[in-house]
Amino acid sequence: MRNKASVVLFLMMCFFILSYPYRESFWGGLVNAGMLAAVIGGLADWFAVRAIFEKPLGIGFKTAVIVRKRERIFADLIAFVNHDLLGRDNIYKILQRYSLLKLVFLYLDQSNGDKKIKNFINNLVLLMIKDSDKEKLVKILQSLVAVKIKDCQISKALVDGVLKVTAQGGETELLKNILLELERYIHNPLLKDVLAELVADVKQQYIGDGQMREMASKMLSLSEEDVARRIQKGLGTYLRSLQNQDCVERVKFKEWLEDFLNAQKNNIVVEQALADFLVAMVKDVDIKSIVDWLNETLRNNEGEIREKIDEIVDEKISLLRNDVCLQQKVEGLLQEIIINIINEKHSVLEEKMAEKLNNLSNEELVDLVESRVGEDLQMIRINGSVVGAMVGILLYLITFTVERFV
């Protein structure tokens, strides 16, 4: 375009020179006047356009505008982009007009986004597991679990869980199994032998108050085995009675247990003891066994791991497509994430623009601007020559008319 503008100006100058000898005639004067005005207009616009980028004809007054006004141009450009074109408020308004979740669904449907997400997650998980120092990873997990245990109110959570089970009648089956196990233990022959030895010791220690003498007198008339069997039978009968939910002793025991558990909710000593116990259990884990298990699992179940990850991704995507409430939450979350990124990184835009612009030399800046708007400016030169020619012809006609008829 720059060459075309120069060619147009050259042609106008040629027509002016060629028509000059015929300027006394009407048509020669008409063409000569038009071409003269076209040359003047073209030269003026050429000077104006070149003055934006350089010093035409070596004239430095108010020329080389881009270089001379470099800092101001940069400041205004950065301010325009950061505060107007890409200002926070404008970006927020644009975000509100679009659904980010629809863009996500569009990506999933038209770009095989679900497969790409699955591949990314699969590769990431397997890479983390395979290439990581598993022993170090287990130790880190141990530390994290230990810290989490100390931060949690374990005793309160444990007590609340037991009380909830108790309130729902869940302790019935548990207590029944415990009582049955105790009853089997009580009828164990070994226990009978132990009880017989205790009875023999009591007989030997026939001393003390009246109650002890009365009890010992009754036992003296029986063999140690008979007394042991009676004790076992009595304990068995008592344990069977406790299996009845309406048993007075069982009701009292349940009430006592609830009171005891409630009292332990805020017991600092119990809380600390539980925490120390669990932390010790975590730290006593055999790291080598876990690492060996991880390696073996990866070798034998990589395909299953991939299938499980794919299944989870499909499940979550399907849930997101069908749950309107979840969509609203995700949309809000995406908007919040984008807004937070904008708030955090918006100042970086100004810094990067300033850095990029300041790194440009004057020559590079001139070339950059000229490459973007050069064609439009050269079109102005052509228009200047054309408009100049039209004005010159019009003025000639007016002058010719006035001279001939007025």
mmCIF file of C-alpha atoms in Angstrom:
data_model
loop_
_atom_site.group_PDB
_atom_site.id
_atom_site.type_symbol
_atom_site.label_atom_id
_atom_site.label_comp_id
_atom_site.label_asym_id
_atom_site.label_seq_id
_atom_site.Cartn_x
_atom_site.Cartn_y
_atom_site.Cartn_z
ATOM 1 C CA MET A 1 0.000 0.000 0.000
ATOM 2 C CA ARG A 2 2.899 2.337 0.744
ATOM 3 C CA ASN A 3 4.191 1.853 -2.826
ATOM 4 C CA LYS A 4 0.724 2.347 -4.254
ATOM 5 C CA ALA A 5 0.382 5.701 -2.485
ATOM 6 C CA SER A 6 3.758 6.778 -3.857
ATOM 7 C CA VAL A 7 2.796 5.601 -7.355
ATOM 8 C CA VAL A 8 -0.441 7.611 -7.186
ATOM 9 C CA LEU A 9 1.500 10.707 -6.095
ATOM 10 C CA PHE A 10 4.025 10.192 -8.912
ATOM 11 C CA LEU A 11 1.257 9.866 -11.507
ATOM 12 C CA MET A 12 -0.401 13.020 -10.239
ATOM 13 C CA MET A 13 2.911 14.867 -10.577
ATOM 14 C CA CYS A 14 3.414 13.539 -14.122
ATOM 15 C CA PHE A 15 -0.064 14.654 -15.165
ATOM 16 C CA PHE A 16 0.635 18.071 -13.652
ATOM 17 C CA ILE A 17 3.864 18.451 -15.641
ATOM 18 C CA LEU A 18 2.294 17.162 -18.865
ATOM 19 C CA SER A 19 -0.715 19.437 -18.565
ATOM 20 C CA TYR A 20 1.273 22.526 -17.656
ATOM 21 C CA PRO A 21 1.914 23.669 -21.276
ATOM 22 C CA TYR A 22 -1.848 23.463 -21.952
ATOM 23 C CA ARG A 23 -2.977 25.343 -18.865
ATOM 24 C CA GLU A 24 -4.346 28.248 -20.942
ATOM 25 C CA SER A 25 -7.011 26.049 -22.519
ATOM 26 C CA PHE A 26 -10.082 25.035 -20.550
ATOM 27 C CA TRP A 27 -9.370 21.313 -20.392
ATOM 28 C CA GLY A 28 -5.649 21.769 -19.961
ATOM 29 C CA GLY A 29 -6.208 24.260 -17.157
ATOM 30 C CA LEU A 30 -8.779 21.957 -15.543
ATOM 31 C CA VAL A 31 -6.407 18.985 -15.503
ATOM 32 C CA ASN A 32 -3.436 21.121 -14.471
ATOM 33 C CA ALA A 33 -5.300 22.693 -11.542
ATOM 34 C CA GLY A 34 -6.604 19.332 -10.372
ATOM 35 C CA MET A 35 -3.215 17.633 -10.564
ATOM 36 C CA LEU A 36 -1.515 20.554 -8.796
ATOM 37 C CA ALA A 37 -3.931 20.317 -5.896
ATOM 38 C CA ALA A 38 -3.534 16.523 -5.877
ATOM 39 C CA VAL A 39 0.261 16.814 -5.664
ATOM 40 C CA ILE A 40 0.024 19.390 -2.883
ATOM 41 C CA GLY A 41 -2.480 17.279 -0.929
ATOM 42 C CA GLY A 42 -0.471 14.087 -1.436
ATOM 43 C CA LEU A 43 2.787 15.710 -0.345
ATOM 44 C CA ALA A 44 1.119 17.211 2.730
ATOM 45 C CA ASP A 45 -0.343 13.849 3.752
ATOM 46 C CA TRP A 46 2.960 12.116 3.031
ATOM 47 C CA PHE A 47 4.706 14.553 5.367
ATOM 48 C CA ALA A 48 2.029 14.108 8.044
ATOM 49 C CA VAL A 49 2.144 10.305 7.886
ATOM 50 C CA ARG A 50 5.922 10.084 7.909
ATOM 51 C CA ALA A 51 6.066 12.591 10.785
ATOM 52 C CA ILE A 52 4.340 10.011 12.959
ATOM 53 C CA PHE A 53 7.245 7.591 12.587
ATOM 54 C CA GLU A 54 10.325 9.672 11.719
ATOM 55 C CA LYS A 55 11.683 13.127 10.830
ATOM 56 C CA PRO A 56 10.707 13.735 7.176
ATOM 57 C CA LEU A 57 13.171 15.903 5.284
ATOM 58 C CA GLY A 58 15.191 16.118 8.513
ATOM 59 C CA ILE A 59 12.621 18.419 10.121
ATOM 60 C CA GLY A 60 12.558 17.676 13.867
ATOM 61 C CA PHE A 61 9.856 20.092 15.029
ATOM 62 C CA LYS A 62 6.839 18.119 16.225
ATOM 63 C CA THR A 63 7.850 15.065 14.192
ATOM 64 C CA ALA A 64 8.823 11.467 15.120
ATOM 65 C CA VAL A 65 5.724 11.466 17.304
ATOM 66 C CA ILE A 66 5.890 7.802 18.341
ATOM 67 C CA VAL A 67 9.493 7.998 19.525
ATOM 68 C CA ARG A 68 9.063 11.397 21.155
ATOM 69 C CA LYS A 69 5.824 10.447 22.934
ATOM 70 C CA ARG A 70 6.935 6.898 23.678
ATOM 71 C CA GLU A 71 6.414 6.978 27.471
ATOM 72 C CA ARG A 72 3.048 8.683 27.249
ATOM 73 C CA ILE A 73 1.844 6.278 24.574
ATOM 74 C CA PHE A 74 2.902 3.303 26.700
ATOM 75 C CA ALA A 75 1.240 4.702 29.823
ATOM 76 C CA ASP A 76 -2.029 5.430 28.004
ATOM 77 C CA LEU A 77 -2.004 2.055 26.259
ATOM 78 C CA ILE A 78 -1.372 0.149 29.483
ATOM 79 C CA ALA A 79 -4.056 2.146 31.304
ATOM 80 C CA PHE A 80 -6.562 1.537 28.503
ATOM 81 C CA VAL A 81 -5.967 -2.206 28.422
ATOM 82 C CA ASN A 82 -5.869 -2.691 32.203
ATOM 83 C CA HIS A 83 -8.651 -0.351 33.270
ATOM 84 C CA ASP A 84 -10.973 -0.248 30.257
ATOM 85 C CA LEU A 85 -10.553 -3.039 27.743
ATOM 86 C CA LEU A 86 -9.497 -5.753 30.225
ATOM 87 C CA GLY A 87 -10.489 -4.065 33.464
ATOM 88 C CA ARG A 88 -11.763 -6.225 36.299
ATOM 89 C CA ASP A 89 -15.316 -4.893 36.039
ATOM 90 C CA ASN A 90 -15.464 -5.545 32.298
ATOM 91 C CA ILE A 91 -14.175 -9.082 32.740
ATOM 92 C CA TYR A 92 -16.725 -9.731 35.514
ATOM 93 C CA LYS A 93 -19.547 -8.503 33.265
ATOM 94 C CA ILE A 94 -18.392 -10.731 30.434
ATOM 95 C CA LEU A 95 -18.164 -13.735 32.769
ATOM 96 C CA GLN A 96 -21.722 -13.158 33.960
ATOM 97 C CA ARG A 97 -22.983 -13.320 30.370
ATOM 98 C CA TYR A 98 -21.505 -16.767 29.785
ATOM 99 C CA SER A 99 -21.852 -20.121 31.489
ATOM 100 C CA LEU A 100 -18.460 -21.613 32.220
ATOM 101 C CA LEU A 101 -20.094 -24.979 32.840
ATOM 102 C CA LYS A 102 -21.530 -24.978 29.307
ATOM 103 C CA LEU A 103 -18.012 -24.491 28.016
ATOM 104 C CA VAL A 104 -16.966 -27.514 30.088
ATOM 105 C CA PHE A 105 -19.790 -29.625 28.625
ATOM 106 C CA LEU A 106 -18.910 -28.371 25.137
ATOM 107 C CA TYR A 107 -15.330 -29.474 25.710
ATOM 108 C CA LEU A 108 -16.494 -32.883 26.930
ATOM 109 C CA ASP A 109 -18.868 -33.441 23.998
ATOM 110 C CA GLN A 110 -16.954 -32.023 21.038
ATOM 111 C CA SER A 111 -13.301 -32.492 21.949
ATOM 112 C CA ASN A 112 -13.332 -35.943 23.606
ATOM 113 C CA GLY A 113 -12.769 -34.077 26.842
ATOM 114 C CA ASP A 114 -13.864 -37.011 28.998
ATOM 115 C CA LYS A 115 -11.204 -39.266 27.449
ATOM 116 C CA LYS A 116 -8.552 -36.589 27.856
ATOM 117 C CA ILE A 117 -9.529 -36.088 31.500
ATOM 118 C CA LYS A 118 -9.386 -39.834 32.136
ATOM 119 C CA ASN A 119 -5.976 -40.154 30.475
ATOM 120 C CA PHE A 120 -4.653 -37.174 32.405
ATOM 121 C CA ILE A 121 -5.869 -38.451 35.783
ATOM 122 C CA ASN A 122 -4.726 -42.011 35.052
ATOM 123 C CA ASN A 123 -1.262 -40.910 33.989
ATOM 124 C CA LEU A 124 -0.986 -38.508 36.915
ATOM 125 C CA VAL A 125 -2.042 -41.070 39.526
ATOM 126 C CA LEU A 126 0.113 -43.860 38.131
ATOM 127 C CA LEU A 127 3.076 -41.542 37.694
ATOM 128 C CA MET A 128 2.774 -40.322 41.273
ATOM 129 C CA ILE A 129 2.513 -43.859 42.587
ATOM 130 C CA LYS A 130 5.164 -45.468 40.384
ATOM 131 C CA ASP A 131 7.829 -42.787 40.404
ATOM 132 C CA SER A 132 7.394 -41.612 43.960
ATOM 133 C CA ASP A 133 9.536 -42.759 46.854
ATOM 134 C CA LYS A 134 6.956 -45.070 48.388
ATOM 135 C CA GLU A 135 8.770 -45.382 51.706
ATOM 136 C CA LYS A 136 8.946 -41.612 51.951
ATOM 137 C CA LEU A 137 5.309 -41.380 50.850
ATOM 138 C CA VAL A 138 4.204 -43.764 53.601
ATOM 139 C CA LYS A 139 6.178 -41.790 56.187
ATOM 140 C CA ILE A 140 4.556 -38.562 55.004
ATOM 141 C CA LEU A 141 1.130 -40.176 55.272
ATOM 142 C CA GLN A 142 2.008 -41.395 58.754
ATOM 143 C CA SER A 143 2.951 -37.871 59.790
ATOM 144 C CA LEU A 144 -0.197 -36.396 58.251
ATOM 145 C CA VAL A 145 -2.423 -38.970 59.949
ATOM 146 C CA ALA A 146 -0.651 -38.399 63.265
ATOM 147 C CA VAL A 147 -1.177 -34.640 63.008
ATOM 148 C CA LYS A 148 -4.810 -35.163 62.031
ATOM 149 C CA ILE A 149 -5.368 -37.469 64.985
ATOM 150 C CA LYS A 150 -4.006 -34.858 67.375
ATOM 151 C CA ASP A 151 -6.214 -32.166 65.857
ATOM 152 C CA CYS A 152 -9.410 -34.227 66.062
ATOM 153 C CA GLN A 153 -11.530 -34.684 69.177
ATOM 154 C CA ILE A 154 -11.332 -38.452 69.065
ATOM 155 C CA SER A 155 -12.958 -39.206 72.403
ATOM 156 C CA LYS A 156 -15.974 -37.001 71.645
ATOM 157 C CA ALA A 157 -16.461 -38.575 68.207
ATOM 158 C CA LEU A 158 -16.035 -42.077 69.632
ATOM 159 C CA VAL A 159 -18.450 -41.434 72.497
ATOM 160 C CA ASP A 160 -21.027 -39.868 70.162
ATOM 161 C CA GLY A 161 -20.780 -42.905 67.892
ATOM 162 C CA VAL A 162 -21.256 -45.371 70.757
ATOM 163 C CA LEU A 163 -24.165 -43.363 72.184
ATOM 164 C CA LYS A 164 -25.816 -43.199 68.773
ATOM 165 C CA VAL A 165 -25.533 -46.968 68.388
ATOM 166 C CA THR A 166 -26.856 -47.430 71.921
ATOM 167 C CA ALA A 167 -29.814 -45.102 71.330
ATOM 168 C CA GLN A 168 -30.754 -47.047 68.187
ATOM 169 C CA GLY A 169 -30.609 -50.365 70.014
ATOM 170 C CA GLY A 170 -27.465 -51.401 68.225
ATOM 171 C CA GLU A 171 -25.813 -52.497 71.440
ATOM 172 C CA THR A 172 -28.245 -55.434 71.816
ATOM 173 C CA GLU A 173 -26.473 -57.762 69.392
ATOM 174 C CA LEU A 174 -23.039 -56.679 70.621
ATOM 175 C CA LEU A 175 -23.897 -57.229 74.282
ATOM 176 C CA LYS A 176 -25.543 -60.540 73.453
ATOM 177 C CA ASN A 177 -22.388 -61.820 71.783
ATOM 178 C CA ILE A 178 -20.256 -60.586 74.676
ATOM 179 C CA LEU A 179 -22.514 -62.307 77.235
ATOM 180 C CA LEU A 180 -22.530 -65.568 75.253
ATOM 181 C CA GLU A 181 -18.752 -65.472 75.030
ATOM 182 C CA LEU A 182 -18.474 -64.812 78.771
ATOM 183 C CA GLU A 183 -20.861 -67.674 79.483
ATOM 184 C CA ARG A 184 -18.761 -70.061 77.390
ATOM 185 C CA TYR A 185 -15.682 -68.864 79.223
ATOM 186 C CA ILE A 186 -17.340 -69.353 82.623
ATOM 187 C CA HIS A 187 -18.211 -72.986 81.831
ATOM 188 C CA ASN A 188 -14.660 -73.693 80.735
ATOM 189 C CA PRO A 189 -13.181 -76.577 82.804
ATOM 190 C CA LEU A 190 -10.029 -74.577 83.382
ATOM 191 C CA LEU A 191 -12.047 -71.873 85.139
ATOM 192 C CA LYS A 192 -13.639 -74.513 87.346
ATOM 193 C CA ASP A 193 -10.188 -75.663 88.448
ATOM 194 C CA VAL A 194 -9.183 -72.074 89.222
ATOM 195 C CA LEU A 195 -12.375 -71.543 91.241
ATOM 196 C CA ALA A 196 -11.759 -74.802 93.114
ATOM 197 C CA GLU A 197 -8.306 -73.606 94.132
ATOM 198 C CA LEU A 198 -9.775 -70.303 95.341
ATOM 199 C CA VAL A 199 -12.385 -72.169 97.418
ATOM 200 C CA ALA A 200 -9.650 -74.291 98.967
ATOM 201 C CA ASP A 201 -7.744 -71.130 99.909
ATOM 202 C CA VAL A 202 -10.883 -69.663 101.510
ATOM 203 C CA LYS A 203 -11.353 -72.786 103.570
ATOM 204 C CA GLN A 204 -7.801 -72.534 104.821
ATOM 205 C CA GLN A 205 -8.307 -68.890 105.771
ATOM 206 C CA TYR A 206 -11.315 -69.523 108.000
ATOM 207 C CA ILE A 207 -10.983 -66.270 109.872
ATOM 208 C CA GLY A 208 -12.603 -62.830 109.828
ATOM 209 C CA ASP A 209 -16.018 -61.497 110.649
ATOM 210 C CA GLY A 210 -19.260 -63.435 111.136
ATOM 211 C CA GLN A 211 -20.305 -63.325 107.501
ATOM 212 C CA MET A 212 -17.033 -64.909 106.380
ATOM 213 C CA ARG A 213 -17.376 -67.663 108.984
ATOM 214 C CA GLU A 214 -20.953 -68.422 107.913
ATOM 215 C CA MET A 215 -19.963 -68.606 104.237
ATOM 216 C CA ALA A 216 -16.922 -70.752 105.015
ATOM 217 C CA SER A 217 -19.044 -73.120 107.170
ATOM 218 C CA LYS A 218 -21.345 -73.749 104.233
ATOM 219 C CA MET A 219 -18.400 -74.333 101.937
ATOM 220 C CA LEU A 220 -16.720 -76.735 104.357
ATOM 221 C CA SER A 221 -19.612 -79.177 103.943
ATOM 222 C CA LEU A 222 -19.061 -79.192 100.154
ATOM 223 C CA SER A 223 -16.127 -80.230 98.058
ATOM 224 C CA GLU A 224 -14.135 -77.597 96.198
ATOM 225 C CA GLU A 225 -15.445 -78.927 92.859
ATOM 226 C CA ASP A 226 -19.073 -78.648 94.013
ATOM 227 C CA VAL A 227 -18.587 -75.052 95.113
ATOM 228 C CA ALA A 228 -16.858 -74.191 91.825
ATOM 229 C CA ARG A 229 -19.741 -75.758 89.846
ATOM 230 C CA ARG A 230 -22.293 -73.777 91.867
ATOM 231 C CA ILE A 231 -20.372 -70.549 91.261
ATOM 232 C CA GLN A 232 -20.201 -71.300 87.529
ATOM 233 C CA LYS A 233 -23.900 -72.091 87.449
ATOM 234 C CA GLY A 234 -24.793 -68.899 89.308
ATOM 235 C CA LEU A 235 -22.649 -66.748 87.044
ATOM 236 C CA GLY A 236 -24.148 -68.429 83.972
ATOM 237 C CA THR A 237 -27.683 -67.792 85.214
ATOM 238 C CA TYR A 238 -26.818 -64.153 85.909
ATOM 239 C CA LEU A 239 -25.285 -63.646 82.471
ATOM 240 C CA ARG A 240 -28.330 -65.210 80.779
ATOM 241 C CA SER A 241 -30.608 -62.879 82.731
ATOM 242 C CA LEU A 242 -28.614 -59.903 81.433
ATOM 243 C CA GLN A 243 -29.563 -60.921 77.883
ATOM 244 C CA ASN A 244 -33.121 -59.870 78.661
ATOM 245 C CA GLN A 245 -33.490 -56.183 77.710
ATOM 246 C CA ASP A 246 -35.909 -55.622 80.595
ATOM 247 C CA CYS A 247 -33.476 -56.944 83.169
ATOM 248 C CA VAL A 248 -33.082 -54.391 85.969
ATOM 249 C CA GLU A 249 -29.329 -54.915 86.158
ATOM 250 C CA ARG A 250 -29.000 -54.485 82.402
ATOM 251 C CA VAL A 251 -31.030 -51.251 82.428
ATOM 252 C CA LYS A 252 -28.891 -49.921 85.277
ATOM 253 C CA PHE A 253 -25.727 -50.946 83.458
ATOM 254 C CA LYS A 254 -26.887 -49.154 80.283
ATOM 255 C CA GLU A 255 -27.683 -45.987 82.236
ATOM 256 C CA TRP A 256 -24.334 -46.155 83.990
ATOM 257 C CA LEU A 257 -22.548 -46.685 80.677
ATOM 258 C CA GLU A 258 -24.245 -43.641 79.102
ATOM 259 C CA ASP A 259 -23.371 -41.459 82.097
ATOM 260 C CA PHE A 260 -19.805 -42.719 82.051
ATOM 261 C CA LEU A 261 -19.401 -42.107 78.315
ATOM 262 C CA ASN A 262 -20.874 -38.599 78.503
ATOM 263 C CA ALA A 263 -18.427 -37.810 81.273
ATOM 264 C CA GLN A 264 -15.524 -38.814 79.021
ATOM 265 C CA LYS A 265 -16.394 -36.443 76.157
ATOM 266 C CA ASN A 266 -14.314 -33.594 77.516
ATOM 267 C CA ASN A 267 -11.876 -35.664 79.536
ATOM 268 C CA ILE A 268 -8.477 -34.285 78.530
ATOM 269 C CA VAL A 269 -6.637 -37.272 79.977
ATOM 270 C CA VAL A 270 -8.738 -39.763 77.996
ATOM 271 C CA GLU A 271 -8.423 -37.654 74.841
ATOM 272 C CA GLN A 272 -4.639 -37.496 75.157
ATOM 273 C CA ALA A 273 -4.390 -41.212 75.931
ATOM 274 C CA LEU A 274 -6.484 -42.136 72.882
ATOM 275 C CA ALA A 275 -4.482 -39.798 70.650
ATOM 276 C CA ASP A 276 -1.168 -41.179 71.920
ATOM 277 C CA PHE A 277 -2.398 -44.744 71.443
ATOM 278 C CA LEU A 278 -3.554 -44.144 67.849
ATOM 279 C CA VAL A 279 -0.412 -42.193 66.943
ATOM 280 C CA ALA A 280 1.709 -45.023 68.332
ATOM 281 C CA MET A 281 -0.262 -47.536 66.256
ATOM 282 C CA VAL A 282 0.247 -45.441 63.114
ATOM 283 C CA LYS A 283 3.974 -45.085 63.749
ATOM 284 C CA ASP A 284 4.352 -48.808 64.436
ATOM 285 C CA VAL A 285 3.061 -49.690 60.974
ATOM 286 C CA ASP A 286 5.468 -51.878 59.025
ATOM 287 C CA ILE A 287 6.511 -49.496 56.238
ATOM 288 C CA LYS A 288 8.303 -52.190 54.240
ATOM 289 C CA SER A 289 5.167 -54.340 54.135
ATOM 290 C CA ILE A 290 3.085 -51.426 52.884
ATOM 291 C CA VAL A 291 5.654 -50.542 50.210
ATOM 292 C CA ASP A 292 5.819 -54.183 49.069
ATOM 293 C CA TRP A 293 2.035 -54.299 48.970
ATOM 294 C CA LEU A 294 1.876 -51.098 46.891
ATOM 295 C CA ASN A 295 4.434 -52.415 44.407
ATOM 296 C CA GLU A 296 2.646 -55.741 44.096
ATOM 297 C CA THR A 297 -0.733 -54.041 43.703
ATOM 298 C CA LEU A 298 0.582 -51.799 40.935
ATOM 299 C CA ARG A 299 2.169 -54.677 39.055
ATOM 300 C CA ASN A 300 -0.945 -56.807 39.123
ATOM 301 C CA ASN A 301 -3.763 -54.269 39.088
ATOM 302 C CA GLU A 302 -2.746 -51.339 36.869
ATOM 303 C CA GLY A 303 -5.596 -52.158 34.485
ATOM 304 C CA GLU A 304 -8.068 -52.320 37.359
ATOM 305 C CA ILE A 305 -6.817 -48.984 38.686
ATOM 306 C CA ARG A 306 -7.377 -47.396 35.277
ATOM 307 C CA GLU A 307 -10.843 -48.927 35.009
ATOM 308 C CA LYS A 308 -11.740 -47.692 38.476
ATOM 309 C CA ILE A 309 -10.556 -44.153 37.694
ATOM 310 C CA ASP A 310 -12.510 -44.191 34.401
ATOM 311 C CA GLU A 311 -15.582 -45.410 36.251
ATOM 312 C CA ILE A 312 -15.301 -42.645 38.842
ATOM 313 C CA VAL A 313 -14.835 -39.962 36.156
ATOM 314 C CA ASP A 314 -17.870 -41.218 34.176
ATOM 315 C CA GLU A 315 -19.942 -41.341 37.337
ATOM 316 C CA LYS A 316 -19.054 -37.783 38.348
ATOM 317 C CA ILE A 317 -19.646 -36.394 34.835
ATOM 318 C CA SER A 318 -23.037 -38.123 34.634
ATOM 319 C CA LEU A 319 -23.965 -36.803 38.060
ATOM 320 C CA LEU A 320 -22.972 -33.289 37.017
ATOM 321 C CA ARG A 321 -25.062 -33.477 33.824
ATOM 322 C CA ASN A 322 -28.223 -34.566 35.650
ATOM 323 C CA ASP A 323 -28.047 -32.639 38.922
ATOM 324 C CA VAL A 324 -29.205 -29.025 38.483
ATOM 325 C CA CYS A 325 -28.287 -28.054 42.043
ATOM 326 C CA LEU A 326 -24.800 -29.475 41.580
ATOM 327 C CA GLN A 327 -24.467 -27.585 38.296
ATOM 328 C CA GLN A 328 -25.292 -24.327 40.063
ATOM 329 C CA LYS A 329 -22.693 -25.056 42.729
ATOM 330 C CA VAL A 330 -20.037 -25.960 40.159
ATOM 331 C CA GLU A 331 -20.867 -22.872 38.089
ATOM 332 C CA GLY A 332 -20.489 -20.712 41.181
ATOM 333 C CA LEU A 333 -17.238 -22.462 42.052
ATOM 334 C CA LEU A 334 -15.825 -21.940 38.540
ATOM 335 C CA GLN A 335 -16.837 -18.280 38.596
ATOM 336 C CA GLU A 336 -15.220 -17.865 42.000
ATOM 337 C CA ILE A 337 -12.008 -19.566 40.850
ATOM 338 C CA ILE A 338 -11.771 -17.374 37.740
ATOM 339 C CA ILE A 339 -12.507 -14.215 39.733
ATOM 340 C CA ASN A 340 -9.874 -15.119 42.318
ATOM 341 C CA ILE A 341 -7.334 -15.745 39.556
ATOM 342 C CA ILE A 342 -8.223 -12.408 37.967
ATOM 343 C CA ASN A 343 -7.912 -10.570 41.274
ATOM 344 C CA GLU A 344 -4.616 -12.260 42.024
ATOM 345 C CA LYS A 345 -3.026 -12.041 38.571
ATOM 346 C CA HIS A 346 -4.560 -8.868 37.123
ATOM 347 C CA SER A 347 -1.616 -6.748 38.205
ATOM 348 C CA VAL A 348 0.671 -9.161 36.337
ATOM 349 C CA LEU A 349 -0.977 -8.070 33.073
ATOM 350 C CA GLU A 350 0.166 -4.496 33.612
ATOM 351 C CA GLU A 351 3.651 -5.622 34.602
ATOM 352 C CA LYS A 352 4.025 -7.900 31.578
ATOM 353 C CA MET A 353 2.748 -5.236 29.194
ATOM 354 C CA ALA A 354 5.142 -2.645 30.606
ATOM 355 C CA GLU A 355 8.020 -5.135 30.464
ATOM 356 C CA LYS A 356 7.251 -6.125 26.873
ATOM 357 C CA LEU A 357 6.839 -2.538 25.653
ATOM 358 C CA ASN A 358 9.911 -1.227 27.458
ATOM 359 C CA ASN A 359 12.031 -3.939 25.869
ATOM 360 C CA LEU A 360 11.229 -2.568 22.414
ATOM 361 C CA SER A 361 13.825 -0.283 20.856
ATOM 362 C CA ASN A 362 12.642 2.844 19.051
ATOM 363 C CA GLU A 363 13.183 1.168 15.681
ATOM 364 C CA GLU A 364 11.277 -1.944 16.745
ATOM 365 C CA LEU A 365 8.442 0.177 18.104
ATOM 366 C CA VAL A 366 8.160 2.162 14.863
ATOM 367 C CA ASP A 367 8.225 -1.032 12.790
ATOM 368 C CA LEU A 368 5.598 -2.630 15.030
ATOM 369 C CA VAL A 369 3.168 0.288 14.781
ATOM 370 C CA GLU A 370 3.749 0.751 11.068
ATOM 371 C CA SER A 371 3.148 -2.937 10.402
ATOM 372 C CA ARG A 372 -0.218 -2.685 12.168
ATOM 373 C CA VAL A 373 -1.562 0.643 10.857
ATOM 374 C CA GLY A 374 0.738 1.389 7.910
ATOM 375 C CA GLU A 375 -1.781 0.367 5.257
ATOM 376 C CA ASP A 376 -4.505 2.544 6.754
ATOM 377 C CA LEU A 377 -2.163 5.527 6.890
ATOM 378 C CA GLN A 378 -1.092 5.026 3.276
ATOM 379 C CA MET A 379 -4.736 4.922 2.278
ATOM 380 C CA ILE A 380 -5.017 8.357 3.849
ATOM 381 C CA ARG A 381 -2.258 9.535 1.508
ATOM 382 C CA ILE A 382 -4.141 8.238 -1.531
ATOM 383 C CA ASN A 383 -7.366 9.833 -0.308
ATOM 384 C CA GLY A 384 -5.473 13.101 0.203
ATOM 385 C CA SER A 385 -4.337 13.114 -3.428
ATOM 386 C CA VAL A 386 -7.807 12.225 -4.746
ATOM 387 C CA VAL A 387 -9.598 14.772 -2.569
ATOM 388 C CA GLY A 388 -6.966 17.388 -3.465
ATOM 389 C CA ALA A 389 -7.562 16.771 -7.177
ATOM 390 C CA MET A 390 -11.323 17.126 -6.732
ATOM 391 C CA VAL A 391 -10.934 20.362 -4.768
ATOM 392 C CA GLY A 392 -8.481 21.736 -7.360
ATOM 393 C CA ILE A 393 -10.900 20.974 -10.213
ATOM 394 C CA LEU A 394 -13.787 22.528 -8.299
ATOM 395 C CA LEU A 395 -11.813 25.699 -7.564
ATOM 396 C CA TYR A 396 -10.730 25.937 -11.215
ATOM 397 C CA LEU A 397 -14.327 25.681 -12.386
ATOM 398 C CA ILE A 398 -15.401 28.387 -9.947
ATOM 399 C CA THR A 399 -12.515 30.651 -10.990
ATOM 400 C CA PHE A 400 -13.137 30.014 -14.683
ATOM 401 C CA THR A 401 -16.819 30.818 -14.332
ATOM 402 C CA VAL A 402 -16.197 33.997 -12.360
ATOM 403 C CA GLU A 403 -13.594 35.267 -14.832
ATOM 404 C CA ARG A 404 -15.738 34.575 -17.901
ATOM 405 C CA PHE A 405 -19.223 35.508 -16.828
ATOM 406 C CA VAL A 406 -18.975 38.001 -13.996
#
